Coordinates of N, CA and C in Angstrom, one line a residue:
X151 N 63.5 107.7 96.2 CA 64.6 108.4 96.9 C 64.4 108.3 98.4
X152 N 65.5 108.2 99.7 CA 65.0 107.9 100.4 C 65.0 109.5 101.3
X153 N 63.9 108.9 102.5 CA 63.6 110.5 102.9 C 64.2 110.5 104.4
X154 N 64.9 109.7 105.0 CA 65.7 109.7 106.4 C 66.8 109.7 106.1
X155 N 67.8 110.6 107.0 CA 68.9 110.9 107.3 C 69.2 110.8 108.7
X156 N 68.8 109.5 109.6 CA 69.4 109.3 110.9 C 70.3 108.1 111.1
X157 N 70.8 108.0 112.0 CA 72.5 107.7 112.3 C 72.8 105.9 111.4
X158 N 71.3 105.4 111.6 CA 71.0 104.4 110.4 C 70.6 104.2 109.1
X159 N 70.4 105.5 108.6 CA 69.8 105.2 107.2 C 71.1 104.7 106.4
X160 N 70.2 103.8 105.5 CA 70.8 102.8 104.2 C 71.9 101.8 104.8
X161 N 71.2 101.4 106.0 CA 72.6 100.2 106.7 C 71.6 99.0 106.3
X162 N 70.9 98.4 105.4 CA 70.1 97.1 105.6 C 71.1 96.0 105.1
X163 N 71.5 96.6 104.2 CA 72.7 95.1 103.9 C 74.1 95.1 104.7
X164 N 74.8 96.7 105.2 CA 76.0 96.6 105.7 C 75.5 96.0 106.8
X165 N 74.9 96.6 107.5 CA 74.8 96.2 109.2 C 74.3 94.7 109.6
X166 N 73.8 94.0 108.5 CA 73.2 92.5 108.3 C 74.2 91.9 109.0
X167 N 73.6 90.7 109.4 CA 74.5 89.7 110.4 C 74.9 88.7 109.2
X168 N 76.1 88.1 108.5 CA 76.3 87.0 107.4 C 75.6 86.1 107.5
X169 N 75.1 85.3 106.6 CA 74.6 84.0 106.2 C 75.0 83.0 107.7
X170 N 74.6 82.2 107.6 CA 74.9 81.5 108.8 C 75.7 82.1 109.9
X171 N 76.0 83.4 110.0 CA 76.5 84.0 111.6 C 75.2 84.5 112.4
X172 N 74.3 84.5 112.5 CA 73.4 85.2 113.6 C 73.6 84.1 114.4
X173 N 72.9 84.7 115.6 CA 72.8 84.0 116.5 C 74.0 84.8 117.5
X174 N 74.7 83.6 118.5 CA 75.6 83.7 119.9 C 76.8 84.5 118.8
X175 N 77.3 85.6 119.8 CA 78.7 85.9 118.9 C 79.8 85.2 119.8
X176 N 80.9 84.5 119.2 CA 81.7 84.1 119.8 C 82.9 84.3 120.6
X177 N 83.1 83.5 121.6 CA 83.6 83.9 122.2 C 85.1 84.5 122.1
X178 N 85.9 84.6 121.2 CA 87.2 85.1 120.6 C 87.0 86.8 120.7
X179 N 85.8 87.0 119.9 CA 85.6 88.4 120.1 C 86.1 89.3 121.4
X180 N 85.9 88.4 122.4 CA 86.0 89.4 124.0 C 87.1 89.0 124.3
X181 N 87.4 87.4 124.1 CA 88.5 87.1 124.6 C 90.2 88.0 124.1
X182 N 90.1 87.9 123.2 CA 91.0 89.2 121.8 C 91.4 90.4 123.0
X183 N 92.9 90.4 122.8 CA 93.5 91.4 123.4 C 94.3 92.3 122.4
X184 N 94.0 93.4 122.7 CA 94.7 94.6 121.7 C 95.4 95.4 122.5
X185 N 96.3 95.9 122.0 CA 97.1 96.2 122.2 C 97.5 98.5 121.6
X186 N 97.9 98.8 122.4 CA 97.8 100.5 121.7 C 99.0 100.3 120.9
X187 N 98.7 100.8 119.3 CA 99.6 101.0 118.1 C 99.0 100.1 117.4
X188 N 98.5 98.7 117.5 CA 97.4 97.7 116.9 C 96.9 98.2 115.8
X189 N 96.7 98.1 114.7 CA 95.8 98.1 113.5 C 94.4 97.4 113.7
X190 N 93.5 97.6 113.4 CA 92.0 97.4 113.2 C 91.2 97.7 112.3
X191 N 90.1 96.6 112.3 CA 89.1 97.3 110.9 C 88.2 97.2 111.5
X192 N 86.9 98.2 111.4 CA 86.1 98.4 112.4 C 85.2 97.5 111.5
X193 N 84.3 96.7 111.9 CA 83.2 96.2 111.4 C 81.9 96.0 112.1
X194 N 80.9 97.0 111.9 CA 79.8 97.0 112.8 C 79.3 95.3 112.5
X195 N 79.1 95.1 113.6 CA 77.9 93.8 114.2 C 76.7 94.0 114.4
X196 N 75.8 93.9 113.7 CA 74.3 94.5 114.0 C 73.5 93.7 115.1
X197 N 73.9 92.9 116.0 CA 73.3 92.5 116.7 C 73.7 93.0 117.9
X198 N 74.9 93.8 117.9 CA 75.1 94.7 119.6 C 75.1 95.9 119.0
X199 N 73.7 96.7 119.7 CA 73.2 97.9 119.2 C 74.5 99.1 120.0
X200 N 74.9 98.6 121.5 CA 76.0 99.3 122.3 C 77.4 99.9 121.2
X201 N 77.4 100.7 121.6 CA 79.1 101.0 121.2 C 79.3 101.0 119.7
X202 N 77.8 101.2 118.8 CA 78.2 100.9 117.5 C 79.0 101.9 117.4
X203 N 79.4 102.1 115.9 CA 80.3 103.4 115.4 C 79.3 103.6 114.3
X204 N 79.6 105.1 114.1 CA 78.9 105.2 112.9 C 78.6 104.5 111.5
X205 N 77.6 104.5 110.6 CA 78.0 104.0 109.3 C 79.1 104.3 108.7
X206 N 79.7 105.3 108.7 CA 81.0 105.9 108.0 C 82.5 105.1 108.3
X207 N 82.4 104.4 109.6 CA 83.8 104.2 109.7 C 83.3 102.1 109.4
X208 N 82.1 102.0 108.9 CA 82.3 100.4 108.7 C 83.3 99.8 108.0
X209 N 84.0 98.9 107.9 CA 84.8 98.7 106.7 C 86.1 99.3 107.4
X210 N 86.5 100.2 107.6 CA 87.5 101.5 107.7 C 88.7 100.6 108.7
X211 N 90.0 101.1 108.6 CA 90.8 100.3 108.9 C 91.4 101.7 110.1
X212 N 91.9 101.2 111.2 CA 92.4 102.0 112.1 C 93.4 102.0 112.8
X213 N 93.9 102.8 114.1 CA 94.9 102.2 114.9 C 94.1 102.4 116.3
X214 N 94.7 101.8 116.8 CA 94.3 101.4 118.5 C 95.2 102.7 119.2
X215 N 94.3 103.3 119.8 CA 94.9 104.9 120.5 C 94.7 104.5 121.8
X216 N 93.8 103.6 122.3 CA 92.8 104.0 123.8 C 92.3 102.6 123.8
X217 N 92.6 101.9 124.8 CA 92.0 100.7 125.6 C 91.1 100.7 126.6
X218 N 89.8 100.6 126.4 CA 89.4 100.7 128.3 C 88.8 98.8 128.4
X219 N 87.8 98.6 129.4 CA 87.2 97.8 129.8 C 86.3 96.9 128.8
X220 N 85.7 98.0 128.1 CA 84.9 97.5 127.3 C 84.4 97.5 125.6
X221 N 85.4 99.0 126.0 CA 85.6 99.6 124.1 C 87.2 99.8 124.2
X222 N 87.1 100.4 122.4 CA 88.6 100.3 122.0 C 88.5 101.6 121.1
X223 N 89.6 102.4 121.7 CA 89.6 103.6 120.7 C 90.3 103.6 119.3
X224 N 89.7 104.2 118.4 CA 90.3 103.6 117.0 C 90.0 105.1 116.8
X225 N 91.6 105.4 116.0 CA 92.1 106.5 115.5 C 91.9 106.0 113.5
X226 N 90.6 106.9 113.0 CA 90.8 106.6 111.4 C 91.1 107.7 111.1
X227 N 91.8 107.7 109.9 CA 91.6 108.9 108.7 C 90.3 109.3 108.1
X228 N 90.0 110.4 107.6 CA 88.7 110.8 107.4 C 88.9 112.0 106.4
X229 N 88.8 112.0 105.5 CA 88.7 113.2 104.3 C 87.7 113.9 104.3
X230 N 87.5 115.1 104.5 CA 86.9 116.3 105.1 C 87.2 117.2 103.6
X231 N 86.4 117.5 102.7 CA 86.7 118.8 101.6 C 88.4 118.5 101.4
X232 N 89.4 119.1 101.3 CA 91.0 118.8 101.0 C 91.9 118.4 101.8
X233 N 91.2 117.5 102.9 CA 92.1 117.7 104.4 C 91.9 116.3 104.7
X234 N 92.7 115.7 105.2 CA 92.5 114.4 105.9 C 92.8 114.7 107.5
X235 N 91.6 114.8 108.3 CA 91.3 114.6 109.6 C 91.6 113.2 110.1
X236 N 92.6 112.9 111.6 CA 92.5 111.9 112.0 C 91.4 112.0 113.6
X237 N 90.3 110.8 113.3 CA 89.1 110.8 113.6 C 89.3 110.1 114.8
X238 N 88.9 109.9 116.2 CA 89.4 109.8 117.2 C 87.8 108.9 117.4
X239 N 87.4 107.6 117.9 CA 86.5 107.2 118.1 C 86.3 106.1 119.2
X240 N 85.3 105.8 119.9 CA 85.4 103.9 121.0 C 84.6 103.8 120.0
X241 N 84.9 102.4 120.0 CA 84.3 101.5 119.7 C 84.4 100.1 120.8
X242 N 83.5 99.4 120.8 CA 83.3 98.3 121.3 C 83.8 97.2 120.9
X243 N 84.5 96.7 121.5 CA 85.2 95.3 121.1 C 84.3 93.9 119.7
X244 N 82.6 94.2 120.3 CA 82.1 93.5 119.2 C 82.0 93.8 117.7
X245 N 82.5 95.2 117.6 CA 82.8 96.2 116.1 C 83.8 96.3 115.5
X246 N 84.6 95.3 116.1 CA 86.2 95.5 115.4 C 86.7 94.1 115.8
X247 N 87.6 93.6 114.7 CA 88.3 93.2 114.6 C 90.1 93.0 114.2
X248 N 91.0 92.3 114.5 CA 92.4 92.7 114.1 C 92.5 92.8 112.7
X249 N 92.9 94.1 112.3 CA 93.6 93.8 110.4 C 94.5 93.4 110.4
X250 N 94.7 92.5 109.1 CA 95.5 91.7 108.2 C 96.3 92.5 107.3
X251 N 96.5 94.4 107.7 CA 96.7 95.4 106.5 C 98.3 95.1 106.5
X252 N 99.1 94.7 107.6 CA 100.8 95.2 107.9 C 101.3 93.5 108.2
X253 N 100.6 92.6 107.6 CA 100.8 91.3 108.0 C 101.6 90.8 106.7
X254 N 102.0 91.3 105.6 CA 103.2 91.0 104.7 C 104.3 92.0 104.9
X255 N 103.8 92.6 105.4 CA 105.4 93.9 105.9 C 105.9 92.7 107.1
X256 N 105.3 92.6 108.2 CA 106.2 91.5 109.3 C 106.5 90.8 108.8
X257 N 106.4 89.8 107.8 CA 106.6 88.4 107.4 C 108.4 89.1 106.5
X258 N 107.6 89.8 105.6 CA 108.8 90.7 105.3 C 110.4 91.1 105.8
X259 N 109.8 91.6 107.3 CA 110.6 92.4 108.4 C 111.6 90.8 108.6
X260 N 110.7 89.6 109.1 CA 110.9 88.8 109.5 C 112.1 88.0 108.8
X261 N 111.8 88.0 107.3 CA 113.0 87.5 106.6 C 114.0 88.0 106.3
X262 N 113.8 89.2 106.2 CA 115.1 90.4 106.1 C 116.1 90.2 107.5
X263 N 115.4 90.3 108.6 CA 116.5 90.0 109.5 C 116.9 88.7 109.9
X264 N 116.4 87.8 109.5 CA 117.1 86.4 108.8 C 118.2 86.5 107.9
X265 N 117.7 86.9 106.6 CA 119.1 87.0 105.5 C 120.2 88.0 106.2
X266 N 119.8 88.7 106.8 CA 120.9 89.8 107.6 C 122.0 89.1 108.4
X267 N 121.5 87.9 108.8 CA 121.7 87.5 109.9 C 122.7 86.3 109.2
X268 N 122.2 85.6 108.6 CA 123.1 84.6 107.3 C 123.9 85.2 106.8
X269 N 124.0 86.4 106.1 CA 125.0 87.4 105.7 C 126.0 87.9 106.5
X270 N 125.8 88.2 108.0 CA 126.2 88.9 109.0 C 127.4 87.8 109.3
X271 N 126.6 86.5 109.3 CA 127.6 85.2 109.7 C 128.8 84.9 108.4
X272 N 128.4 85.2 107.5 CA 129.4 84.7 106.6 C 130.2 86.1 105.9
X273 N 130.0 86.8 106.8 CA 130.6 88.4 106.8 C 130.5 89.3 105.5
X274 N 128.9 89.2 105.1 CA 128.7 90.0 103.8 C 127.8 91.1 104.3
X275 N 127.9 92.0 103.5 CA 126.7 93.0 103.9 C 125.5 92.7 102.3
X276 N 124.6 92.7 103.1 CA 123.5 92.7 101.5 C 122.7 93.6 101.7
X277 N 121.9 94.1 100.6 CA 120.7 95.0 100.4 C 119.6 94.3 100.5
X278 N 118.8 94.6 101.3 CA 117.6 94.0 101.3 C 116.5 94.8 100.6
X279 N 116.6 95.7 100.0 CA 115.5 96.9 99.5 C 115.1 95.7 98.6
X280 N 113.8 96.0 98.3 CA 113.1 95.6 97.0 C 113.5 96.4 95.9
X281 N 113.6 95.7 95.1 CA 113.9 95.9 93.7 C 113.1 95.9 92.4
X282 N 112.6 96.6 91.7 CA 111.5 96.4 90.8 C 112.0 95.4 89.4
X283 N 111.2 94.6 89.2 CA 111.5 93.8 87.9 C 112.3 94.3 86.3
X284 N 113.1 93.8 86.2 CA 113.4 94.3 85.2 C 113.2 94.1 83.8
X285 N 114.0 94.2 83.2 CA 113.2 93.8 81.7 C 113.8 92.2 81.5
X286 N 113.6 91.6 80.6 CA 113.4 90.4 80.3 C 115.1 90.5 79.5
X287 N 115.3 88.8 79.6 CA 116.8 88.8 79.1 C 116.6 88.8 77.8
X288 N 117.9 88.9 76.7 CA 117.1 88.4 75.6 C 117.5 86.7 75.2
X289 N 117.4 87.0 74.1 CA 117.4 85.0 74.0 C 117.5 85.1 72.1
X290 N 117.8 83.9 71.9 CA 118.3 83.7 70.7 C 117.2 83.2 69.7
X291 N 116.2 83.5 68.8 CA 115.5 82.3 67.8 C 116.1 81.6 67.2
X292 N 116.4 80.3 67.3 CA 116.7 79.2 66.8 C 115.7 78.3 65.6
X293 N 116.2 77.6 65.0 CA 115.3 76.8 64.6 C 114.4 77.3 62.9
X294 N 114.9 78.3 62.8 CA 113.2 79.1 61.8 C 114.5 79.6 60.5
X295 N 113.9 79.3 59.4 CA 114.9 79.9 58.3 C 114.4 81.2 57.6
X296 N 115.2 81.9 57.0 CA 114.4 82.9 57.0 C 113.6 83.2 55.4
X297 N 112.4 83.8 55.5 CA 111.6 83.8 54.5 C 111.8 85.4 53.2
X298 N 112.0 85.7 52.3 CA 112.0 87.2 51.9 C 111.1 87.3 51.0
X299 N 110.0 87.8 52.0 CA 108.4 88.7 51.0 C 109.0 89.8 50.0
X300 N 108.4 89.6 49.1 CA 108.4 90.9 48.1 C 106.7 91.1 47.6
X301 N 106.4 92.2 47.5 CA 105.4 92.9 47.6 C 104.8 92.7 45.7
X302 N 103.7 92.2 45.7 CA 102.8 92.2 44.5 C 102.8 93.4 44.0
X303 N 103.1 94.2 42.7 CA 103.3 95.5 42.4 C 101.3 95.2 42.1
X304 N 100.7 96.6 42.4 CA 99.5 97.2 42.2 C 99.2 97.9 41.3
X305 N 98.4 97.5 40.5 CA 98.1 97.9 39.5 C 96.4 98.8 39.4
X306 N 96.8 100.6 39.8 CA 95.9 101.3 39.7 C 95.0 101.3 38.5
X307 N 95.5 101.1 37.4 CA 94.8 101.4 36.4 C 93.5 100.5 35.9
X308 N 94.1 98.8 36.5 CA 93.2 97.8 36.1 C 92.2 97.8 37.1
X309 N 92.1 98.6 38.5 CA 91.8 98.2 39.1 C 90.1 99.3 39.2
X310 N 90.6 100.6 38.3 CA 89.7 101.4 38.6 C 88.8 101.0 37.2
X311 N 89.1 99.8 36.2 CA 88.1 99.3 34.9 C 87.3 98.5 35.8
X312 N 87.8 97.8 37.0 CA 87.0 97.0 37.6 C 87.2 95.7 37.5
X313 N 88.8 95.7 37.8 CA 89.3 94.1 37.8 C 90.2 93.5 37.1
X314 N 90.7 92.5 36.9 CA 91.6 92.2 35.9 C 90.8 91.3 35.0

């Protein structure tokens, strides 16, 4: 069982640098411009000890509240006993990266006001709501003639002498 509770215990595999990533981190990292309202996933980098974030928010997906120079403020959710706390944190630009969480909602957004727009021109109004699947059409069996089983009558009496 382990006997430390400081701001690192049990980080040996999360905080690990990937299979062939150690070394120089690259340059995209800094260069990356964010933006406040931005989605993020915090991902500690174990090789910049600055600006980590706790173990708790690794992984953890966020929004961009606060821009400065060097860090980036990331607003998570955080479940506390019955309550969801929004958790107010910097982090360092080498601990985060852009999420991919709202990147089928735009593509989404994207075609909807397309078809709006094709519609708009040919003077129709459409629904663009999604629509859940519905059941299956039906369809005809063809081909099969039909067979009529009748049931072997059973015979209790022979069966309890032990057979026929």
């Amino acid at each position: 069982m382990p006997a430390g509770h400081g701001l690192r215990a049990r980080t040996r595999d999360s905080f690990s640098r990937p299979f062939r990533k150690k070394g120089y981190i690259a340059l995209t990292t800094y260069l990356r411009t964010y933006k406040i309202g931005d989605y993020v996933d915090v991902r500690v980098n174990g090789a910049v000890h600055k600006g980590m974030p706790h173990k708790f928010y690794h992984g953890r997906t966020g929004r961009v509240w606060n821009v400065t120079k060097r860090a980036i403020g990331v607003e998570i959710n955080k479940q506390v006993r019955n309550k969801i706390l929004k958790k107010r944190i910097h982090v360092r630009v080498e601990h985060v990266m852009p999420s991919r969480c709202n990147e089928e909602f735009k593509l989404r957004k994207k075609k909807n006001d397309e078809l709006k727009a094709a519609a708009k021109a040919r003077g129709e109004i459409i629904s663009t709501k999604r629509k859940p699947e519905g059941p299956k059409p039906g369809f005809m069996v063809e081909g099969h003639t039909l067979e009529t089983v009748t049931p072997i009558p059973y015979d209790v009496v022979n069966d309890l002498k032990g057979g026929y």
